[in-house]
Coordinates of N, CA, C and O and ligand atoms in Angstrom, one line a residue:
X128 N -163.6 -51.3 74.2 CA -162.4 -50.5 74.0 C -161.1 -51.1 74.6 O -160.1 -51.2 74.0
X129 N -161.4 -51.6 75.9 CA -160.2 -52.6 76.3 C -159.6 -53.6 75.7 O -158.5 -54.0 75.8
X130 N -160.7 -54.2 75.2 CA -159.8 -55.4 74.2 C -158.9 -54.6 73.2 O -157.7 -54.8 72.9
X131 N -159.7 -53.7 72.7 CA -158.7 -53.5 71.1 C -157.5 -52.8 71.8 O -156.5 -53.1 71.2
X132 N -157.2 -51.9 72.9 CA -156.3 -51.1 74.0 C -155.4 -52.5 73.6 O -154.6 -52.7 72.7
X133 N -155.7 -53.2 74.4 CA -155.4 -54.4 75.2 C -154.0 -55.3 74.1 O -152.8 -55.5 74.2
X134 N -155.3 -55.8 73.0 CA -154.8 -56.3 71.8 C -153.8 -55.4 71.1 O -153.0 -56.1 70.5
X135 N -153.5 -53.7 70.9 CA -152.9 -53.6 70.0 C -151.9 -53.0 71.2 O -151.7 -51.8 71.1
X136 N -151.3 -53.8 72.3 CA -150.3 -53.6 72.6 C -150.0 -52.7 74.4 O -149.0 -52.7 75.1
X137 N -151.8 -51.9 74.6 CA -151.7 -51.1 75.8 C -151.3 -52.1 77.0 O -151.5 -53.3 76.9
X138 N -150.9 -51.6 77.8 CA -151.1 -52.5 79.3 C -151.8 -51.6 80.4 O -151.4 -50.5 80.7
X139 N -152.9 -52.2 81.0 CA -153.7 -51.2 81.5 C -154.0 -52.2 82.9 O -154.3 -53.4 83.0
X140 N -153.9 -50.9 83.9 CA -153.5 -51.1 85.3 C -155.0 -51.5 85.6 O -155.8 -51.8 84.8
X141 N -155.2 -51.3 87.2 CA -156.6 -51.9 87.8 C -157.1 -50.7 87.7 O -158.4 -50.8 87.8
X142 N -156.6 -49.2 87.7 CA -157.7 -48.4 87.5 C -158.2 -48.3 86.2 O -159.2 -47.5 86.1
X143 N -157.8 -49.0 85.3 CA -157.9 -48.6 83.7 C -157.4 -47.7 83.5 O -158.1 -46.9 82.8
X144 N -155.9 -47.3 83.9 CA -154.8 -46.6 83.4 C -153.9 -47.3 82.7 O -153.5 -48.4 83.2
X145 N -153.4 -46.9 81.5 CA -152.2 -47.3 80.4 C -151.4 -45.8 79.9 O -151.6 -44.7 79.6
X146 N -150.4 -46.6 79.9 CA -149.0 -45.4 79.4 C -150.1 -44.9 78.1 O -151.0 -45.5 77.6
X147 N -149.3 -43.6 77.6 CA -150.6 -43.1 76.4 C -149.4 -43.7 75.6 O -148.2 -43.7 75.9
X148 N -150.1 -44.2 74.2 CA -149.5 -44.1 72.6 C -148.9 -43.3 72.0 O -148.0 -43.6 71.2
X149 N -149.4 -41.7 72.5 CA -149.5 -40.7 71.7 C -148.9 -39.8 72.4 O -148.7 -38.7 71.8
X150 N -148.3 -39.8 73.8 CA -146.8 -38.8 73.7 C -145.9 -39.4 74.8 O -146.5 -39.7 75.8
X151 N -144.9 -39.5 74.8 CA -144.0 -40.2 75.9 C -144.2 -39.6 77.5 O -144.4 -38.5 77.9
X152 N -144.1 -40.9 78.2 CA -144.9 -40.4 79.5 C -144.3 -42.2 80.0 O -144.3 -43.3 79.4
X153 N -143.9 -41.6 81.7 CA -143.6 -42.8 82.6 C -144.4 -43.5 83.4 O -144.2 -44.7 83.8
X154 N -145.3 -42.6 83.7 CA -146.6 -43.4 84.6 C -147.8 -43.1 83.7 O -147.9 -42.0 83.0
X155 N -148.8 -44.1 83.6 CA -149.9 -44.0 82.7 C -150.5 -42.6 83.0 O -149.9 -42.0 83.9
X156 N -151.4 -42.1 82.5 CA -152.2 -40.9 82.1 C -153.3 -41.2 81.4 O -154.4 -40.7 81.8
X157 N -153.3 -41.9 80.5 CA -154.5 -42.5 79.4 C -155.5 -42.9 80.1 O -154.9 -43.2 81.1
X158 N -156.8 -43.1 80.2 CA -157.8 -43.6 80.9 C -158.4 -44.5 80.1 O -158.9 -43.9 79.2
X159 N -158.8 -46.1 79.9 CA -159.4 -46.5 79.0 C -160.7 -46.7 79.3 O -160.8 -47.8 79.9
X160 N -162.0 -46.0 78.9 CA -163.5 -46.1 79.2 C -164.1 -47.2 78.1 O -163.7 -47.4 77.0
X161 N -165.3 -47.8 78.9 CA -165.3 -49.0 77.8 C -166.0 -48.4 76.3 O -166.3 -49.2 75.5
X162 N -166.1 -47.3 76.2 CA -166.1 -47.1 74.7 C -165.5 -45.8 74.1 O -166.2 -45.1 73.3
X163 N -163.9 -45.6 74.5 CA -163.6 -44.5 74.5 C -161.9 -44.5 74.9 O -161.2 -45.4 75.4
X164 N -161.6 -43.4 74.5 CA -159.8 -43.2 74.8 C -160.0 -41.8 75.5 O -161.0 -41.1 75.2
X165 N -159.2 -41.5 76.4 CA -158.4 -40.5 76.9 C -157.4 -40.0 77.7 O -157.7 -39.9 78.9
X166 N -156.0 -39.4 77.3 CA -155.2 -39.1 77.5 C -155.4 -37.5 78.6 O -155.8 -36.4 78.1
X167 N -155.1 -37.6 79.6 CA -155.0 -36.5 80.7 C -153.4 -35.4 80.1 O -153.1 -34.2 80.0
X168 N -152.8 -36.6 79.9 CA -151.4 -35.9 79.8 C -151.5 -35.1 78.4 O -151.3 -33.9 78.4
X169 N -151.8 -35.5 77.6 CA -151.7 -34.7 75.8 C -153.2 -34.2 75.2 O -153.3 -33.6 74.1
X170 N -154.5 -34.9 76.2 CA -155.3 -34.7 75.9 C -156.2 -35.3 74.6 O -157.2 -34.8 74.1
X171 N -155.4 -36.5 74.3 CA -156.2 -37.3 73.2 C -157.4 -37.7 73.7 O -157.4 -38.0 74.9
X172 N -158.6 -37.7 73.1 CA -159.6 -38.5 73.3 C -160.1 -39.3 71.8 O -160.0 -38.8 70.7
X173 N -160.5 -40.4 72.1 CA -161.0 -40.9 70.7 C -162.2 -42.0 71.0 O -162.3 -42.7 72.0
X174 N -162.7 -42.1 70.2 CA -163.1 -43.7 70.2 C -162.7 -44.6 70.0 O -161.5 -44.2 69.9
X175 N -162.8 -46.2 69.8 CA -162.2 -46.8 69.4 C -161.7 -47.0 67.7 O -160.8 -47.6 67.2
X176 N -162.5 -46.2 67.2 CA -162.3 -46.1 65.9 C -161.5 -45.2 65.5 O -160.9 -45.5 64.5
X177 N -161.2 -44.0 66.2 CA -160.4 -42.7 66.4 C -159.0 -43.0 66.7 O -158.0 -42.7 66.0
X178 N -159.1 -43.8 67.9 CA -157.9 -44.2 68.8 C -156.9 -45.0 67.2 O -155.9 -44.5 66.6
X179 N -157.7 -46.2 66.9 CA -157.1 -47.0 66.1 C -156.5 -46.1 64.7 O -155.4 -46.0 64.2
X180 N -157.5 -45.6 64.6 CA -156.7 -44.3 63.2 C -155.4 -43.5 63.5 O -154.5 -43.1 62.7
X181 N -155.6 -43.4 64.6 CA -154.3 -42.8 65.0 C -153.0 -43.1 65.6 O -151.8 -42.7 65.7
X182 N -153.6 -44.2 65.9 CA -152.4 -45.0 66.7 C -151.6 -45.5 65.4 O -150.3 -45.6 65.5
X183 N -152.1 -45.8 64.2 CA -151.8 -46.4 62.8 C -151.7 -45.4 62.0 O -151.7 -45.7 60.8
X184 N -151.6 -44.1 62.2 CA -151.5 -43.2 61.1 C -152.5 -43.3 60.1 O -152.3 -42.5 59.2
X185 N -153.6 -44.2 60.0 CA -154.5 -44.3 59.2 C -155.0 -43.0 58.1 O -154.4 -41.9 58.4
X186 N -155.6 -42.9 57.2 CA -155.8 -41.8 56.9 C -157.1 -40.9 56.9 O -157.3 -39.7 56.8
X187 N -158.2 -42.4 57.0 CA -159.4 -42.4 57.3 C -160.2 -43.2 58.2 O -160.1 -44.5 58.3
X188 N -161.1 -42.6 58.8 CA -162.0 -44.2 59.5 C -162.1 -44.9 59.4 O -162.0 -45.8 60.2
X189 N -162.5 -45.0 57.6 CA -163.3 -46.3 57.3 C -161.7 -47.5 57.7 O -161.7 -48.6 58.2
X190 N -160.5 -46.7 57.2 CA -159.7 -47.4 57.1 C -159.7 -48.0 58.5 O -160.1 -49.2 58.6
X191 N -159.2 -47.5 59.6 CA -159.4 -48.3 61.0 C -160.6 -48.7 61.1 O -160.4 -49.2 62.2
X192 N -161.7 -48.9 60.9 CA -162.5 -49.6 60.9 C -162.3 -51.1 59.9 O -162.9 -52.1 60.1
X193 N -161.7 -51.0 59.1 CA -161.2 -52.4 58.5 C -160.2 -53.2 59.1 O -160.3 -54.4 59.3
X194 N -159.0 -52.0 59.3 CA -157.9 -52.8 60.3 C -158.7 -53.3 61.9 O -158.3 -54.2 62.5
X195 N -159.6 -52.6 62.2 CA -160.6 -53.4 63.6 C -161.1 -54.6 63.2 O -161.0 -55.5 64.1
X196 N -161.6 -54.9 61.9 CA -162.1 -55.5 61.5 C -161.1 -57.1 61.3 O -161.3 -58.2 61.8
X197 N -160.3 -56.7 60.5 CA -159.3 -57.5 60.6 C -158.6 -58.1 61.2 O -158.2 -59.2 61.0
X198 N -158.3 -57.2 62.4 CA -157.5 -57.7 63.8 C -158.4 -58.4 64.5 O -158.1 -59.6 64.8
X199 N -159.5 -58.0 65.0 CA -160.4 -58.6 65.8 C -161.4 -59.6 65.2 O -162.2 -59.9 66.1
X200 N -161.7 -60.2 64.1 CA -163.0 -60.7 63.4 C -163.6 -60.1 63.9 O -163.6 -60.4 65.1
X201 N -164.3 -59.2 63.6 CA -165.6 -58.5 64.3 C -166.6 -59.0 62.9 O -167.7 -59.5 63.3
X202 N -166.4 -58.9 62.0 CA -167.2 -59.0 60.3 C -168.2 -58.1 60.3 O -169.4 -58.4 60.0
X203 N -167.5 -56.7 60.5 CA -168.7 -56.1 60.4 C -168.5 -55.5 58.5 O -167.5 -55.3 57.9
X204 N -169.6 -55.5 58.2 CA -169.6 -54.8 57.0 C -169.2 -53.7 56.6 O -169.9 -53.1 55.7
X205 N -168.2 -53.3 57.1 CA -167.5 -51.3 57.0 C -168.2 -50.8 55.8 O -168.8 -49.7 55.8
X206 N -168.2 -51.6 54.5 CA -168.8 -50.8 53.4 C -170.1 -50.3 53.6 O -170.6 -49.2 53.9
X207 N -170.8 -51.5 53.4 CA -172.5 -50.9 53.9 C -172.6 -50.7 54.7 O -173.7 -51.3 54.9
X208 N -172.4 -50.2 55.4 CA -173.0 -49.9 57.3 C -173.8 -50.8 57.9 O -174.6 -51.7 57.6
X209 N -173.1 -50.4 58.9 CA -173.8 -52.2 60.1 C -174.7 -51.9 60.1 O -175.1 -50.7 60.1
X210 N -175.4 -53.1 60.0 CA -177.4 -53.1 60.1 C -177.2 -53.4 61.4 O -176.1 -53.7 61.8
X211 N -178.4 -53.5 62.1 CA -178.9 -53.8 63.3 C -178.3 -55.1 64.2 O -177.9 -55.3 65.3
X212 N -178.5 -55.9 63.2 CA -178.1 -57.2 63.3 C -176.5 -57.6 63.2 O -176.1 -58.8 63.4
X213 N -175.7 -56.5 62.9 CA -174.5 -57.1 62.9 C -174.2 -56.5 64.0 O -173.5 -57.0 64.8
X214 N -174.8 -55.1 64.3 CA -174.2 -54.0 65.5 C -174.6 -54.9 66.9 O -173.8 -54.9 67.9
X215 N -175.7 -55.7 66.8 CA -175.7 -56.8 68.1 C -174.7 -57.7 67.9 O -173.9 -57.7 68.8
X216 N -174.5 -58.5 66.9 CA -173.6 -59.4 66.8 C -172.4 -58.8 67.2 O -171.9 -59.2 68.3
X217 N -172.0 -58.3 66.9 CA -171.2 -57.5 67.4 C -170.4 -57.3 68.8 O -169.4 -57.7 69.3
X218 N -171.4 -56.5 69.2 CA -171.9 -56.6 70.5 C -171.5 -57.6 71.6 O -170.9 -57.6 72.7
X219 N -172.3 -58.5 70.8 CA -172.7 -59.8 71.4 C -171.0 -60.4 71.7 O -170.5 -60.8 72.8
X220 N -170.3 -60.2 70.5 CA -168.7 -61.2 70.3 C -168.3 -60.3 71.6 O -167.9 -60.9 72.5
X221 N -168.5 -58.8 71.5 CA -167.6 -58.1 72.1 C -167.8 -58.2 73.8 O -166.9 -57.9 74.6
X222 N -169.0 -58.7 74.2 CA -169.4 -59.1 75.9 C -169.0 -60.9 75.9 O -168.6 -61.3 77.0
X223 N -169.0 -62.0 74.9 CA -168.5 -62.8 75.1 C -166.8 -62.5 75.6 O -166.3 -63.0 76.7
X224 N -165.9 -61.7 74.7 CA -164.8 -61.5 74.9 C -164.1 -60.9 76.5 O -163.0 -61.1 77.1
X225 N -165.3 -60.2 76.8 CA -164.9 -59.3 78.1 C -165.2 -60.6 78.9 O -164.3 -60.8 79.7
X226 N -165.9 -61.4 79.0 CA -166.2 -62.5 80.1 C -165.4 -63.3 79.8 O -165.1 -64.3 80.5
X227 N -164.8 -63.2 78.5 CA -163.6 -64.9 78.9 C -162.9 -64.6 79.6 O -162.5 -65.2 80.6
X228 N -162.3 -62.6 78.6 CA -161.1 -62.8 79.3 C -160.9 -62.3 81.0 O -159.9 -62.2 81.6
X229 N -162.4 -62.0 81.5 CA -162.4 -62.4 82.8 C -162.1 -63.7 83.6 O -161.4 -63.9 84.6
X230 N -162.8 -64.5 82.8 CA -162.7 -66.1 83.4 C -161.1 -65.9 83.2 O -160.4 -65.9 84.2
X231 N -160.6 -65.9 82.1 CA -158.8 -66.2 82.2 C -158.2 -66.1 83.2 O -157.6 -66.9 83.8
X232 N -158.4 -64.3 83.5 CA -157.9 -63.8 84.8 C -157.7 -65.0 85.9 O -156.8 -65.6 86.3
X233 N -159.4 -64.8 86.4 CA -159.1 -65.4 87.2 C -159.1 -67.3 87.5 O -159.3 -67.9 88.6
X234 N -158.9 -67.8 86.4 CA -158.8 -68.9 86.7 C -156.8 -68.9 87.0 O -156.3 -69.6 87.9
X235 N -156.2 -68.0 86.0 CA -155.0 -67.9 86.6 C -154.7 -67.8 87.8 O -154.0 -68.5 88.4
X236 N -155.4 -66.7 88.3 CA -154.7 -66.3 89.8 C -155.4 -67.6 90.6 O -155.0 -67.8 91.8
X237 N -156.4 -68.5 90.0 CA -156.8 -69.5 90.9 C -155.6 -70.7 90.8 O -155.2 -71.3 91.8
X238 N -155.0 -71.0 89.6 CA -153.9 -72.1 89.5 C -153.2 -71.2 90.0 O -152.5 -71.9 90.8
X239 N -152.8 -70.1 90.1 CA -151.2 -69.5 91.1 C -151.9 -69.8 92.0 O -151.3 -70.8 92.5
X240 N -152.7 -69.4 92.6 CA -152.6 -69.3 94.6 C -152.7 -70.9 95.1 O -152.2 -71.3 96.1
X241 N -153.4 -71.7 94.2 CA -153.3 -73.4 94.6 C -152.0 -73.9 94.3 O -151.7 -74.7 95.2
X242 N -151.2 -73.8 93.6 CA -149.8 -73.6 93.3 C -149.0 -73.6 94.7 O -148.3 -74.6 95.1
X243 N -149.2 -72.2 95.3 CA -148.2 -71.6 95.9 C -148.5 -71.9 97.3 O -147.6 -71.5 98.1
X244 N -150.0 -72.6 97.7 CA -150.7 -72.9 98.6 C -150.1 -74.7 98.9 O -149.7 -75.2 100.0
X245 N -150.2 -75.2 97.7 CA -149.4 -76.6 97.5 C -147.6 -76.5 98.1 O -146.9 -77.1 98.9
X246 N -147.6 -75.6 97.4 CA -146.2 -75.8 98.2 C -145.7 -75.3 99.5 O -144.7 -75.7 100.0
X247 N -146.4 -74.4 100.1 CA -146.3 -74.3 101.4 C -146.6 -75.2 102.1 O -146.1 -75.3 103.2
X248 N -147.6 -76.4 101.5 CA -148.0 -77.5 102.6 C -146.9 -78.3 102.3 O -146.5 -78.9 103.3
X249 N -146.3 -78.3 101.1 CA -144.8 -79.4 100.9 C -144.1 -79.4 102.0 O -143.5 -80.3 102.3
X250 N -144.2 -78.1 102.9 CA -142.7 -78.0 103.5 C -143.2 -78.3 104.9 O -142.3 -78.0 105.7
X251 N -144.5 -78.9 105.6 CA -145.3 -79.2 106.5 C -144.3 -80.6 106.8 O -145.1 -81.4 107.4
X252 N -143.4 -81.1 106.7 CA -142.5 -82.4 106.9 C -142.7 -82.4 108.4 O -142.5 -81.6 109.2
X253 N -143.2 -83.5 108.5 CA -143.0 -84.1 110.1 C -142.0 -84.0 110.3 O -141.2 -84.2 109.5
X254 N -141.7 -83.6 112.0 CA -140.2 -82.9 112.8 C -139.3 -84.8 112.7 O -138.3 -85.1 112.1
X255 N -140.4 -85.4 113.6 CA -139.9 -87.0 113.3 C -140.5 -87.9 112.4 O -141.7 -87.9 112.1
X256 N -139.5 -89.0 111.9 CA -140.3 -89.4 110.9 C -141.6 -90.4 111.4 O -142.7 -90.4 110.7
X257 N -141.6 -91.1 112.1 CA -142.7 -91.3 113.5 C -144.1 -91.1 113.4 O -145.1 -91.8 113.2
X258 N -143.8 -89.4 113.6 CA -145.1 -88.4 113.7 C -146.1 -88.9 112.4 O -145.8 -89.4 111.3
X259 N -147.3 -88.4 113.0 CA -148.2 -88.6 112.2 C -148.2 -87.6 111.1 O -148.0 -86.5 111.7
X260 N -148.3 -87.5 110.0 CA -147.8 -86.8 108.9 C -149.1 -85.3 108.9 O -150.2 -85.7 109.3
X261 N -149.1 -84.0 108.6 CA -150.2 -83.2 108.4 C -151.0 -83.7 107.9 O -150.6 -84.9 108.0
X262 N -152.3 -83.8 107.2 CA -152.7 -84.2 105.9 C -152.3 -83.4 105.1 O -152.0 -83.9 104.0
X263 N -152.3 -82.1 105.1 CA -152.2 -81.1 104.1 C -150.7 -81.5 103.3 O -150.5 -81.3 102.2
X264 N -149.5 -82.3 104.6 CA -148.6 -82.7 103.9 C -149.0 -83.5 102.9 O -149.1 -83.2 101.7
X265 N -149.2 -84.7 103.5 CA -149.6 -86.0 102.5 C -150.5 -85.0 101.0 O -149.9 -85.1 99.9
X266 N -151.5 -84.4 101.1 CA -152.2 -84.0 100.0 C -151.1 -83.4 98.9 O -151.0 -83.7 97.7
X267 N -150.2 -82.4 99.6 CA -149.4 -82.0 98.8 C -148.3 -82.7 98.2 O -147.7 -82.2 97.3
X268 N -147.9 -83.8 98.8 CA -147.1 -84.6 97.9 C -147.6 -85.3 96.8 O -146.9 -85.7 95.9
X269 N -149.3 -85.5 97.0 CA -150.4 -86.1 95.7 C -149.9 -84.7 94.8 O -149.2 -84.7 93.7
X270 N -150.1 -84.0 95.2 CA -151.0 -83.2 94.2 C -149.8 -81.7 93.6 O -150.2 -80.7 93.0
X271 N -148.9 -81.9 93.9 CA -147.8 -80.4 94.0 C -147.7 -80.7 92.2 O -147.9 -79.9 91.3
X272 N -147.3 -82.3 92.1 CA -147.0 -82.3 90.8 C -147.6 -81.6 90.0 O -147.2 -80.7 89.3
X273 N -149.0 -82.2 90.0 CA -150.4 -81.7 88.9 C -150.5 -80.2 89.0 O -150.6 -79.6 87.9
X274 N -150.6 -79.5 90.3 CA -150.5 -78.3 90.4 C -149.7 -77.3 89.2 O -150.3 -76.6 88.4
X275 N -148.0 -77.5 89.3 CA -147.4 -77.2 88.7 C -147.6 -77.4 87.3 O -147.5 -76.5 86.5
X276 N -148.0 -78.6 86.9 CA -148.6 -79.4 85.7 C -149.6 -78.4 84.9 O -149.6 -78.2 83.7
X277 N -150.6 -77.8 86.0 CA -151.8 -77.5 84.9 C -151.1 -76.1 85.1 O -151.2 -75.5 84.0
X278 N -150.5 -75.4 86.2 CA -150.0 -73.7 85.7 C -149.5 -73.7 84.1 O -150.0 -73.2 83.1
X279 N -148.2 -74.5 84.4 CA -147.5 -75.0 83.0 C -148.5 -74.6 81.4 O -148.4 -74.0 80.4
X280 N -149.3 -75.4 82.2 CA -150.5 -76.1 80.8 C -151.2 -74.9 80.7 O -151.6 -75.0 79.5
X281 N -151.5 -74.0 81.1 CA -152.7 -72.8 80.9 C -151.6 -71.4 80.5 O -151.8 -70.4 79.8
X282 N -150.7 -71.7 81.0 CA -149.7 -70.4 80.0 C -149.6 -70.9 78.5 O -150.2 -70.3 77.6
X283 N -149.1 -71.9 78.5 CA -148.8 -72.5 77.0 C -150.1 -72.8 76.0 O -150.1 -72.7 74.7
X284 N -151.0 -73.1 77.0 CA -152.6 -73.4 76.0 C -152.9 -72.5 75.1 O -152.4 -71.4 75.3
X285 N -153.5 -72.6 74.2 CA -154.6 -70.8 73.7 C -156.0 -71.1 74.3 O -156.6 -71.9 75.0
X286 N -156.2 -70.1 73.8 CA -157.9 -69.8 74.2 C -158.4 -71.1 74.1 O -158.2 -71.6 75.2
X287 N -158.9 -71.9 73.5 CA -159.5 -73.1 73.7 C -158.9 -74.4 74.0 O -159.5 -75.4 73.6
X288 N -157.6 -74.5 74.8 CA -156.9 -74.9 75.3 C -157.4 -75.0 76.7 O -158.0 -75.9 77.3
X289 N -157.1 -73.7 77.0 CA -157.6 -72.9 78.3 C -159.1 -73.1 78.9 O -159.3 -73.5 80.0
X290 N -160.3 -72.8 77.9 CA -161.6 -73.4 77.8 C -161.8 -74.7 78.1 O -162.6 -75.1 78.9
X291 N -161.1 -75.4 77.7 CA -161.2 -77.0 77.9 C -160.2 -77.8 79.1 O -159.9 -79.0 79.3
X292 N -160.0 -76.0 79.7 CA -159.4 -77.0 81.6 C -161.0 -75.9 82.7 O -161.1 -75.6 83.9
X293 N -161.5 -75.8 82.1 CA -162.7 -75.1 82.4 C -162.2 -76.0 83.8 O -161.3 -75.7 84.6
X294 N -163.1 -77.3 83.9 CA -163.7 -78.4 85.2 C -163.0 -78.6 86.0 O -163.4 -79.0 87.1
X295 N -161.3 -78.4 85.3 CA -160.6 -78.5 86.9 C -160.3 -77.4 87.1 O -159.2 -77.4 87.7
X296 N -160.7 -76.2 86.8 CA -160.3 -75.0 87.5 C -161.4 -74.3 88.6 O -161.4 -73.4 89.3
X297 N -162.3 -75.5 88.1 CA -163.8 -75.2 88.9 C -163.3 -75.8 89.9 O -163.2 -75.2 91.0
X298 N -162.8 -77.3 90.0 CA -162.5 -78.3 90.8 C -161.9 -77.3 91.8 O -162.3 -76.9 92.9
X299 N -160.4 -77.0 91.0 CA -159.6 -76.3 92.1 C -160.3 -74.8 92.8 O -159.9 -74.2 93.8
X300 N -161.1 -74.5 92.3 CA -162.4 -73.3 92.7 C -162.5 -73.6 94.0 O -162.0 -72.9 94.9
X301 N -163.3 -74.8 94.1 CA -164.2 -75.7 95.0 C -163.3 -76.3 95.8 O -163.7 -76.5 96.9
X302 N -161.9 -76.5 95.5 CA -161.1 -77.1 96.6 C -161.0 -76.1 97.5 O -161.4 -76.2 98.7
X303 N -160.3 -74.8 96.8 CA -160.1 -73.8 97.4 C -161.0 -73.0 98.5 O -160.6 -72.5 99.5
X304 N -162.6 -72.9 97.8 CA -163.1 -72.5 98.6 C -163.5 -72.8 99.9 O -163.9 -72.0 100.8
X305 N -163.5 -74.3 100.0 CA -163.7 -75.1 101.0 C -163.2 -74.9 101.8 O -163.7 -74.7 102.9
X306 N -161.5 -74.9 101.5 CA -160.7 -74.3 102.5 C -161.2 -72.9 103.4 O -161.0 -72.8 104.6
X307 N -161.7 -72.1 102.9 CA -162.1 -71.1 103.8 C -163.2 -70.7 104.1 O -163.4 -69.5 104.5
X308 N -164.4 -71.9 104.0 CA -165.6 -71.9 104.6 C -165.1 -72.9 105.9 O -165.9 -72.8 106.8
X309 N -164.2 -73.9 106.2 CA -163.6 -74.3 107.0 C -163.4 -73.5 108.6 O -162.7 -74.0 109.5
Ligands
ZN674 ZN1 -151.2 -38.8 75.9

C-alpha cells in the first residue's frame, strides 16, 4: 500500500502518516497500513484498490486495478482473475520493492552522514603547519572529493544506477561502522 501511497504522490511521515487526498487538512490524518487506507480526519478507508479508484475518480475497480496495473507493472491479469501464481508473483515484486526501497533509504542517509562526517574532518587543519597533521585530516582531503562525488551520483542515478553503487556503499557501511566499534 505504501508504494502505490508513495508512487501516486502521498508523503508519508515515520509514523505512516500522510496529508489525506480526500479532504483538505495541514497535518496528516491518513494512516497508511500495509494493505489498506485510512483517513481519521473524513474517515475514508479503502484498499489499495479502493484508494486508487478514488483518488482517480475511477468508475470501477476493475478500472483501478488496470491503472495499478499500469503504473506499477504488476502484470496481473485484471480480466481473468489472478491465479495463484500471479497473486505470489506479485507478491513477490511487491516485498522486493519494499526492500529496495529500504536499502535506498538507507544507503542515502549512509552517503549523507559520510559526507558530512568528511567534512568535519576537513576542518581538523593543523594549528601549525609543523604539526603533525590528524589523520582523519589527511583521510579527508583523499576522500571529501569522492564523498561529494558519489552523493551527487545516487540522487541523479535511477534504480539501477543506484544498485550498481551497492559495494561502495557497503564499503562506506564498513568504514563507518568501524568508526564506532573503535
Ligand atoms: Zn481524509
Amino acid at each position: 500500500m505504501s508504494t502505490v501511497a508513495k508512487g501516486y504522490g502521498l508523503k508519508i511521515n515515520r509514523a505512516g502518516m500522510a496529508i489525506c487526498p480526500f479532504h483538505a487538512e495541514k497535518t496528516p490524518s491518513a494512516k497508511i497500513y500495509p494493505d489498506g487506507f485510512h483517513c481519521f480526519g473524513c474517515g475514508v478507508h479503502a484498499d489499495v484498490i479502493g484508494f486508487t479508484q478514488r483518488l482517480f475518480g475511477l468508475a470501477r475497480p476493475i478500472d483501478a486495478a488496470r491503472k495499478l496495473n499500469d503504473d506499477f507493472l504488476l502484470h496481473l491479469d485484471v480480466d481473468g482473475g489472478a491465479s495463484p501464481a500471479q497473486v505470489s508473483e506479485y507478491r513477490r515484486r511487491q516485498h522486493e520493492r519494499e526492500k529496495y526501497e529500504r536499502w535506498e533509504n538507507e544507503a542515502w542517509l549512509m552517503l549523507c552522514s559520510y559526507y558530512k562526517l568528511l567534512r568535519e574532518w576537513r576542518e581538523m587543519v593543523p594549528d601549525c603547519p609543523d604539526d603533525e597533521p590528524d589523520r582523519r585530516f589527511i583521510y579527508a582531503l583523499h576522500n571529501l572529493h569522492h564523498a561529494e562525488y558519489l552523493c551527487e551520483e545516487f540522487i541523479n542515478a535511477d534504480e539501477d544506477g543506484r544498485k550498481m553503487m551497492r559495494s561502495e556503499v557497503e564499503r562506506i557501511a564498513g568504514f563507518l561502522g568501524g568508526l564506532t566499534a573503535d
